[in-house]
mmCIF file of C-alpha atoms in Angstrom:
data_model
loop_
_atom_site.group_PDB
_atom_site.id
_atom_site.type_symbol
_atom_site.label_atom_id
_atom_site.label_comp_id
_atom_site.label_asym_id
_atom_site.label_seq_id
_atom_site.Cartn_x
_atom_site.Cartn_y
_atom_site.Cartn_z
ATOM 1 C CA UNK A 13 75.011 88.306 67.635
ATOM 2 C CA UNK A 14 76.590 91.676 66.339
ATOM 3 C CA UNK A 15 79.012 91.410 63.132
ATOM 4 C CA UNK A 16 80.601 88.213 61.755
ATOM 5 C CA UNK A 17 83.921 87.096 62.883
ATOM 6 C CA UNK A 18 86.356 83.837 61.929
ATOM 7 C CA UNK A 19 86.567 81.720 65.110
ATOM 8 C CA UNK A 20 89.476 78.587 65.322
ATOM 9 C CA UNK A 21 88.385 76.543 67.309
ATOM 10 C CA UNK A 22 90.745 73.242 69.337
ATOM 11 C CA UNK A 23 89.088 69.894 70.090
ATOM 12 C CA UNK A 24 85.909 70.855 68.369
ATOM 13 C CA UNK A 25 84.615 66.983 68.006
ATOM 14 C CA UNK A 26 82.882 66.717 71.261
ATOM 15 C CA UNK A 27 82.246 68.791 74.553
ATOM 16 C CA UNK A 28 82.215 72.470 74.940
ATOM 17 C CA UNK A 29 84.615 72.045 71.790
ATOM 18 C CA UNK A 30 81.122 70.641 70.130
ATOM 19 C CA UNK A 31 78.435 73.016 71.489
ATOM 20 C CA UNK A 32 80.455 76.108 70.490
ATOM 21 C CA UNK A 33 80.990 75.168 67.022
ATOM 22 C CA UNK A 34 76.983 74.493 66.309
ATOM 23 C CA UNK A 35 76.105 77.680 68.380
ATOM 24 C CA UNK A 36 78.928 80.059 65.797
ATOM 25 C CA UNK A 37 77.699 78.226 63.101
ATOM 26 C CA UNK A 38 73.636 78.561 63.727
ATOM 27 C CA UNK A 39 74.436 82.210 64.379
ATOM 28 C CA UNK A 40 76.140 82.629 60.732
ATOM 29 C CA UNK A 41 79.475 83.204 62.271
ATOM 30 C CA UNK A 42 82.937 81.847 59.831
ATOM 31 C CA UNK A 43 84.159 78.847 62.470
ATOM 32 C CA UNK A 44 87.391 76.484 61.770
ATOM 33 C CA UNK A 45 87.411 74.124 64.094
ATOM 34 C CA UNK A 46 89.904 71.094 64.558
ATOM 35 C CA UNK A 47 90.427 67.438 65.743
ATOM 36 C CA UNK A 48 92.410 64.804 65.936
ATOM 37 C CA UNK A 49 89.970 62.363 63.288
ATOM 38 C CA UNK A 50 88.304 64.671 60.457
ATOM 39 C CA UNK A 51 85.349 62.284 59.757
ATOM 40 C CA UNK A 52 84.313 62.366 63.834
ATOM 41 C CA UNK A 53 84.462 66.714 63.346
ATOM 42 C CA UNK A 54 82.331 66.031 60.478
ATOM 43 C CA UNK A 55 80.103 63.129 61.853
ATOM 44 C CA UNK A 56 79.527 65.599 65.228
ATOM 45 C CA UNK A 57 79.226 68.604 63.588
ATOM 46 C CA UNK A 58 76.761 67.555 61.177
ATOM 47 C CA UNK A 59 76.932 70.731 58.834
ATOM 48 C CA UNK A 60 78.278 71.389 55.392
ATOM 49 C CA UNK A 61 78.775 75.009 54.965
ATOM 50 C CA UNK A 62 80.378 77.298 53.137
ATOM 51 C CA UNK A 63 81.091 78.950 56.586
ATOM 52 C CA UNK A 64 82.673 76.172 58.687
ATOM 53 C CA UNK A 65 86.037 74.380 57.449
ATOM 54 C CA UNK A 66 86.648 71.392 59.272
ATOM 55 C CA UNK A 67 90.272 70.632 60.076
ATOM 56 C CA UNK A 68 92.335 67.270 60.609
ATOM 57 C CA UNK A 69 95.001 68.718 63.090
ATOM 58 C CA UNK A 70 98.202 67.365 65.488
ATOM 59 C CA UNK A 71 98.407 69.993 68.120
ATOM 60 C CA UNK A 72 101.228 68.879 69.366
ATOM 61 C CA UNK A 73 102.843 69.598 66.009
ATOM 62 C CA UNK A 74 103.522 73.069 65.074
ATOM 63 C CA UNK A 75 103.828 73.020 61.412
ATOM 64 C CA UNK A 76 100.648 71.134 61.156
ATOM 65 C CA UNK A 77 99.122 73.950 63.450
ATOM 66 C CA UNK A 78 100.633 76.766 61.500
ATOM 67 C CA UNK A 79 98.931 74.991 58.604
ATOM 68 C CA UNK A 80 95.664 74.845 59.403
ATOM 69 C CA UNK A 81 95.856 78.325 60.480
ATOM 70 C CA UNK A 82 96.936 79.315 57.598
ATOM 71 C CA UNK A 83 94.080 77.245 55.487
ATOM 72 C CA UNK A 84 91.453 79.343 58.198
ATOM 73 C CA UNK A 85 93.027 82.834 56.953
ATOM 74 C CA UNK A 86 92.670 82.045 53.413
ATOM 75 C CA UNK A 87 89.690 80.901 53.914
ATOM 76 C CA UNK A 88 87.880 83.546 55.913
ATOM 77 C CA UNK A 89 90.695 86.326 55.418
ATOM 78 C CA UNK A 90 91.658 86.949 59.018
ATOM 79 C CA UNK A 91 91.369 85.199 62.212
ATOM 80 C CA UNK A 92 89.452 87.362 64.833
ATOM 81 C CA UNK A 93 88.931 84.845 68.080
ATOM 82 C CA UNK A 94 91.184 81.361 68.312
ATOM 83 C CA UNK A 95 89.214 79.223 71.344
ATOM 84 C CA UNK A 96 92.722 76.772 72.641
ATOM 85 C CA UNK A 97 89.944 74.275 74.343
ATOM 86 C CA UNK A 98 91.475 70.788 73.269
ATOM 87 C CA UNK A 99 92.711 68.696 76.105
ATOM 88 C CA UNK A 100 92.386 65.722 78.366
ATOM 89 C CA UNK A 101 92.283 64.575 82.106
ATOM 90 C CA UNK A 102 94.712 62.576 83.415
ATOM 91 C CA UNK A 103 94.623 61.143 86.789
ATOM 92 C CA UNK A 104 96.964 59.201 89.321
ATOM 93 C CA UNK A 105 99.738 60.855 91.574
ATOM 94 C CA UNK A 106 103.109 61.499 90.235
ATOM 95 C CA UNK A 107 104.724 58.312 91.272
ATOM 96 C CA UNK A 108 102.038 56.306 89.428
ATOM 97 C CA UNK A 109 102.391 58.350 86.205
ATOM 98 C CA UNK A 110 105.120 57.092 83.785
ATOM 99 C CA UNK A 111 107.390 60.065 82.081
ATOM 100 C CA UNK A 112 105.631 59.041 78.604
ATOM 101 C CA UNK A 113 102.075 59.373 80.105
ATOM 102 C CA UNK A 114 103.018 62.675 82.095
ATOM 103 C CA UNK A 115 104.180 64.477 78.795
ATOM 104 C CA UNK A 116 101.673 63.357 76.327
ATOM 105 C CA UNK A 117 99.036 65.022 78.603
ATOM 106 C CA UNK A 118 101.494 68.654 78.777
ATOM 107 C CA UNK A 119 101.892 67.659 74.943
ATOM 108 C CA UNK A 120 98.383 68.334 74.266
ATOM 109 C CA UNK A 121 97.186 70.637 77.054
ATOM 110 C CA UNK A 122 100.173 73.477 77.485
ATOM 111 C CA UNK A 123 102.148 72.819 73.982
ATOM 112 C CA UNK A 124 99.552 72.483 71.924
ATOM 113 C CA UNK A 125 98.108 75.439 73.295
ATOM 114 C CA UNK A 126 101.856 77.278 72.895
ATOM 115 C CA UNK A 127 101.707 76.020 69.195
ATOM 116 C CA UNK A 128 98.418 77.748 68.498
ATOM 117 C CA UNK A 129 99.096 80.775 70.039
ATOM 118 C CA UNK A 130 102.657 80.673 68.418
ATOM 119 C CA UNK A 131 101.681 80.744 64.813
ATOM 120 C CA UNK A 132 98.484 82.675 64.888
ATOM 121 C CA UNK A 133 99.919 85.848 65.982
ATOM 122 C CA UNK A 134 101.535 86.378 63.590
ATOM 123 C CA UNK A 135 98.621 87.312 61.943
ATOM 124 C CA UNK A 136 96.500 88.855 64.770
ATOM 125 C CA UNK A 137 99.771 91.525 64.759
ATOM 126 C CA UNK A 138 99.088 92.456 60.881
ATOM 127 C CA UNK A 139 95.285 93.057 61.608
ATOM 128 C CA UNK A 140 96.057 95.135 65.113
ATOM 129 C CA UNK A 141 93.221 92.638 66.928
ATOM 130 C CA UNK A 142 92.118 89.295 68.082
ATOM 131 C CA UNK A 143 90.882 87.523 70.971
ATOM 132 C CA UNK A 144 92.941 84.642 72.803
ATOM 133 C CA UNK A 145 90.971 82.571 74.545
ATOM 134 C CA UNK A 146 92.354 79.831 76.597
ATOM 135 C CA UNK A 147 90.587 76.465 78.128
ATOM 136 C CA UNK A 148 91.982 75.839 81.701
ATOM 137 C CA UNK A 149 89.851 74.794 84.459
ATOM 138 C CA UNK A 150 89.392 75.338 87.959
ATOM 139 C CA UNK A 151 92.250 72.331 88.764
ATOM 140 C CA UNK A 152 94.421 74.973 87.287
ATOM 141 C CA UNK A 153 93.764 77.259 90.341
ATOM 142 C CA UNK A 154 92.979 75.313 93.287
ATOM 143 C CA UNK A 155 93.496 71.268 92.428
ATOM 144 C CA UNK A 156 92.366 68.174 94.541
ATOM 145 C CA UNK A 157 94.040 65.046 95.065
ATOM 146 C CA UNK A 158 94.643 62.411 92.444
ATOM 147 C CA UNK A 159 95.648 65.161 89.451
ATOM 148 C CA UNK A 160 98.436 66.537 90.395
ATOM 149 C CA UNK A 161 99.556 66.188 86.816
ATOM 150 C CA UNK A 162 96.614 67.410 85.204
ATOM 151 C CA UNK A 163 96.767 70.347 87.738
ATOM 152 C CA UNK A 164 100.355 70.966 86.858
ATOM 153 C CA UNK A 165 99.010 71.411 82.801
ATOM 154 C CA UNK A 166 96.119 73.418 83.911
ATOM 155 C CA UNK A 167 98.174 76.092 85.888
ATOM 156 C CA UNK A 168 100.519 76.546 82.988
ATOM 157 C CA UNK A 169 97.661 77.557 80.871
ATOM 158 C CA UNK A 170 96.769 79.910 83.799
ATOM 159 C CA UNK A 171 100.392 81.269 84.130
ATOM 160 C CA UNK A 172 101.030 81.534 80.056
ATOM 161 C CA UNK A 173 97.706 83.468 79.476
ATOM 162 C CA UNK A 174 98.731 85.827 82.860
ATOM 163 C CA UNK A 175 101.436 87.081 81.213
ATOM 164 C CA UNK A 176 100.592 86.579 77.420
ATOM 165 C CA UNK A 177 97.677 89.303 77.960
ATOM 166 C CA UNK A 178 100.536 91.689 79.057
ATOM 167 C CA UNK A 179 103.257 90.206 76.483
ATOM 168 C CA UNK A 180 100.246 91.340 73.164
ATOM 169 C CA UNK A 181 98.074 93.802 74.282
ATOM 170 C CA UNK A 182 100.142 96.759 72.808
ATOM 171 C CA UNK A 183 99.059 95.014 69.511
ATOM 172 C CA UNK A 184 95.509 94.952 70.593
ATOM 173 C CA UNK A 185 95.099 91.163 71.015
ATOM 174 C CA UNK A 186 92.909 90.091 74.059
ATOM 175 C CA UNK A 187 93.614 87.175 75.810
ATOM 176 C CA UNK A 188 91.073 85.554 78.467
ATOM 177 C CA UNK A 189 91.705 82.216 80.792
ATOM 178 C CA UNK A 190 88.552 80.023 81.335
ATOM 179 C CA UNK A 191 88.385 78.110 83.766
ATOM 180 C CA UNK A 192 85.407 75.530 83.869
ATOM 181 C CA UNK A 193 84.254 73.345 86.898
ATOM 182 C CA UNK A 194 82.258 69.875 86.424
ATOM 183 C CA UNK A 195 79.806 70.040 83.487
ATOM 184 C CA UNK A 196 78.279 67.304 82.093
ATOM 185 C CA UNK A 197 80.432 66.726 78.641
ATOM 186 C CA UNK A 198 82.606 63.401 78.081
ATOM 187 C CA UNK A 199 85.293 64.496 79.919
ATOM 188 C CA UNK A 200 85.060 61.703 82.763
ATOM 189 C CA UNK A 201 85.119 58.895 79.648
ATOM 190 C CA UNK A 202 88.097 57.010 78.529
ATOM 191 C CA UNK A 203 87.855 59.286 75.064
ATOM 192 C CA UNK A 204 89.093 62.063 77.132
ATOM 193 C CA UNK A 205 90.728 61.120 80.504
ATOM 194 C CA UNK A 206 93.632 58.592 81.352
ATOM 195 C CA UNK A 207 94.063 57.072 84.591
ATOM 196 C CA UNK A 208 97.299 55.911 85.195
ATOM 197 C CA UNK A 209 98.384 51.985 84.233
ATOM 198 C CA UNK A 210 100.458 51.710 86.942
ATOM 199 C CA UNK A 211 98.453 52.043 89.853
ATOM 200 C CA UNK A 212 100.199 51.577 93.980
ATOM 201 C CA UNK A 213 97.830 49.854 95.830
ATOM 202 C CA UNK A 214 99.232 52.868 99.171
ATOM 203 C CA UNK A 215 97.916 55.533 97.448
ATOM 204 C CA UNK A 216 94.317 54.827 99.072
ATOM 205 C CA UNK A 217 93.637 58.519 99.159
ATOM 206 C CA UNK A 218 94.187 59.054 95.726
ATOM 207 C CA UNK A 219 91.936 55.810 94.492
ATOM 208 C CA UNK A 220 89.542 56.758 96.498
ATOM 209 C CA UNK A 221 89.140 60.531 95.131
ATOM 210 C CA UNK A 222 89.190 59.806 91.704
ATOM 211 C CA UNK A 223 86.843 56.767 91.939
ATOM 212 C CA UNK A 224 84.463 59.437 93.522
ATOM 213 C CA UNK A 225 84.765 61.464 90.758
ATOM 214 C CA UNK A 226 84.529 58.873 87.872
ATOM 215 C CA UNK A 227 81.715 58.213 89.949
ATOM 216 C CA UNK A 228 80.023 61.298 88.672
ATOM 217 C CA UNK A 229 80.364 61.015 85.335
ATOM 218 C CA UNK A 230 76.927 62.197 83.655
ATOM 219 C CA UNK A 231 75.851 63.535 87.194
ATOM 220 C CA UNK A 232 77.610 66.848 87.003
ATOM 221 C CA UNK A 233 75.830 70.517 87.526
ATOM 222 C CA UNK A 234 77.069 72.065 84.378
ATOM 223 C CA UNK A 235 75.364 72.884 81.085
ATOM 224 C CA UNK A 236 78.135 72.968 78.488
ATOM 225 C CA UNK A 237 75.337 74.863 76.397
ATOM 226 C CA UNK A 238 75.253 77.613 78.780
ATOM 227 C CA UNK A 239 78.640 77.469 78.934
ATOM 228 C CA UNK A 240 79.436 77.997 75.071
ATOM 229 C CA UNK A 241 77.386 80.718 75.007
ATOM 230 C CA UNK A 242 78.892 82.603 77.999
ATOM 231 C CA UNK A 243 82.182 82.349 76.469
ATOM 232 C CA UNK A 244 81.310 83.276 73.178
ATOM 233 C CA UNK A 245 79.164 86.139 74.809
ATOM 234 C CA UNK A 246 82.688 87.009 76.595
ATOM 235 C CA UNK A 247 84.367 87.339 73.022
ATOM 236 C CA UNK A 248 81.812 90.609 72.145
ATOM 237 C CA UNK A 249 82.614 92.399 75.207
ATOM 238 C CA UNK A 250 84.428 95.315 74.240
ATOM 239 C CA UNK A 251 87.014 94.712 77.909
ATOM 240 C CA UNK A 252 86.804 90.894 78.347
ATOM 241 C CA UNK A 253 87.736 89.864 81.193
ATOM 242 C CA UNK A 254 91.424 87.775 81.846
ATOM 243 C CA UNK A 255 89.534 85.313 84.097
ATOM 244 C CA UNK A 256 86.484 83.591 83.834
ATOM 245 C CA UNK A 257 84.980 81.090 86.113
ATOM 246 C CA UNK A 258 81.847 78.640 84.922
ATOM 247 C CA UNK A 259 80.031 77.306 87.269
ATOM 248 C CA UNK A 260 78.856 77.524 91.022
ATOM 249 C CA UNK A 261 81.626 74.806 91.917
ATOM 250 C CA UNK A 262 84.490 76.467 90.293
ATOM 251 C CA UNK A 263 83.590 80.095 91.809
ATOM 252 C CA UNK A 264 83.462 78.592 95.380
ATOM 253 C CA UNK A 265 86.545 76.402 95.032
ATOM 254 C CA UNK A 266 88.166 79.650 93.393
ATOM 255 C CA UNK A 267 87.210 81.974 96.353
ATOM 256 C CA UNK A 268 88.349 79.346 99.100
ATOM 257 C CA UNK A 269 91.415 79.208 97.224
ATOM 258 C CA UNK A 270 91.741 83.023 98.013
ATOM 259 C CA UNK A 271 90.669 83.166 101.512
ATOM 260 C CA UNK A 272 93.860 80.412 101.804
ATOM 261 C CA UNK A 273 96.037 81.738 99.686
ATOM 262 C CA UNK A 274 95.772 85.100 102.077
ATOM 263 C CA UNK A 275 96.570 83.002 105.450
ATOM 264 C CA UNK A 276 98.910 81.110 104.161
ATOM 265 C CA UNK A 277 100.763 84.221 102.998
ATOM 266 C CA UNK A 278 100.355 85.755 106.228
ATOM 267 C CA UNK A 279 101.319 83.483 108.711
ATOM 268 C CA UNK A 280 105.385 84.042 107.571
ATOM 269 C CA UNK A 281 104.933 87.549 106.934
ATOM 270 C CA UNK A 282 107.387 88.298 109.291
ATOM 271 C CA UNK A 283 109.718 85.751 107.780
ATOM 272 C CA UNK A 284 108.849 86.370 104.173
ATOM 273 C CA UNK A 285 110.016 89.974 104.451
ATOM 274 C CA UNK A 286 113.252 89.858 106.537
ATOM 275 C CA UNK A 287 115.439 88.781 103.218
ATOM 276 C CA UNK A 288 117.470 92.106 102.683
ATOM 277 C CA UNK A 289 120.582 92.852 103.193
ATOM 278 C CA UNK A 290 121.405 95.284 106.329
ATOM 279 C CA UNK A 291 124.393 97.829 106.626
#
């Protein structure tokens, strides 16, 4: 790995979170990385260093946020890439979800991504640079039945970063969207995924598709080792790219998405465009 850079680092206690904190810190790089329970960062992390500073953080509140990013710039004088991966699953269809459940997940996925993104550039403005990368997933760009929720989260991080990259780029900030497919981290456990208290017995379809899933837990194609070190490989490029896909899954379910996006926009072309005014 080339020079050393301060990396801040979301949901850092366990999955991809996890494996890119040890892989920054075994390659000498300055990492701050939060979570919700400081001894579990710790515990996981297993490293005392004068180059890692473990954080105790609520996302979903934004002076707590602008604190601990303003504990990583003392700290390491700058913040060159912030990695907005903390975030849950939550499955059931809309009916099933209660308001309270249905915002705590947007809480965590799209606001305390906003929150992050909010009060660190500030600082990536001063220093002319940075590197924005945002956690999505493939549900945020083609979804499947039984999330429509955590779809609905997942998009937003899509949409925000689209136009974020344009909104800070004259201030040479990068900004890239990840968007990960099944790899085999916690994320199917009840640490990191909430299925719906309320279930409807109708919704058969539903059940049945995330019981498949759940089903799979452990059994998944993707190594969230190989995929920490593609993203952090993305964060040296000098262009990185505003999209990345990981894994075979997600670029097959991404191109499908395409090929259906195009028919679908084509078979009311003829409608679509016959919206002016005439005289």
């Amino acid at each position: 790995m080339k020079n050393i850079r301060t990396w801040f680092i979301t949901g850092a206690s366990k999955g991809f979170g996890l494996s890119l904190v040890r892989q920054l810190l075994e390659a000498g790089q300055n990492v701050a990385a939060t979570s919700r329970n400081l001894d579990a960062l710790k515990a996981a992390v297993g490293v005392t260093a004068p180059n890692f500073l473990p954080l105790e953080v609520d996302l979903s509140n934004e002076d707590n946020v602008g604190c601990a990013i303003h504990q990583t710039n003392v700290a390491f004088n700058g913040i060159d890439v912030v990695i907005n991966n903390a975030g849950y699953g939550i499955g059931g269809s809309i009916e099933e979800l209660s308001d309270r459940e249905t915002r705590d997940c947007f809480e965590i996925n799209v606001f305390g991504t906003l929150n992050v993104i909010r009060t660190v550039m500030p600082y990536m403005r001063a220093q002319m640079s940075g590197h924005i990368i945002n956690i999505s997933s493939i549900a945020g760009i083609t979804a499947t039945t039984g999330w429509a929720v955590y779809a609905a989260t997942k998009f937003s991080v899509v949409g925000l970063s689209e136009v974020l990259a344009q909104d800070v780029a004259e201030f040479g900030v990068k900004v890239t969207v990840v968007a990960p497919g099944a790899f085999r981290t916690n994320f199917l456990n009840a640490e990191s995924i909430n299925i719906a208290q309320h279930r409807i017995g109708e919704y058969s379809a539903v059940h049945g598709a995330q019981d498949l899933m759940l089903q799979k837990d452990g059994r998944q194609d993707g190594d969230p080792e190989k995929a920490a070190a593609a993203i952090i490989e993305l964060a040296h490029l000098e262009n990185p790219p505003l999209y990345l896909l990981l894994g075979d899954d997600a670029y097959h379910r991404a191109m499908t998405k395409l090929d259906s996006l195009k028919s679908e926009y084509l078979l009311n072309e003829e409608l679509s465009k016959a919206m002016a005014y005439h005289g």
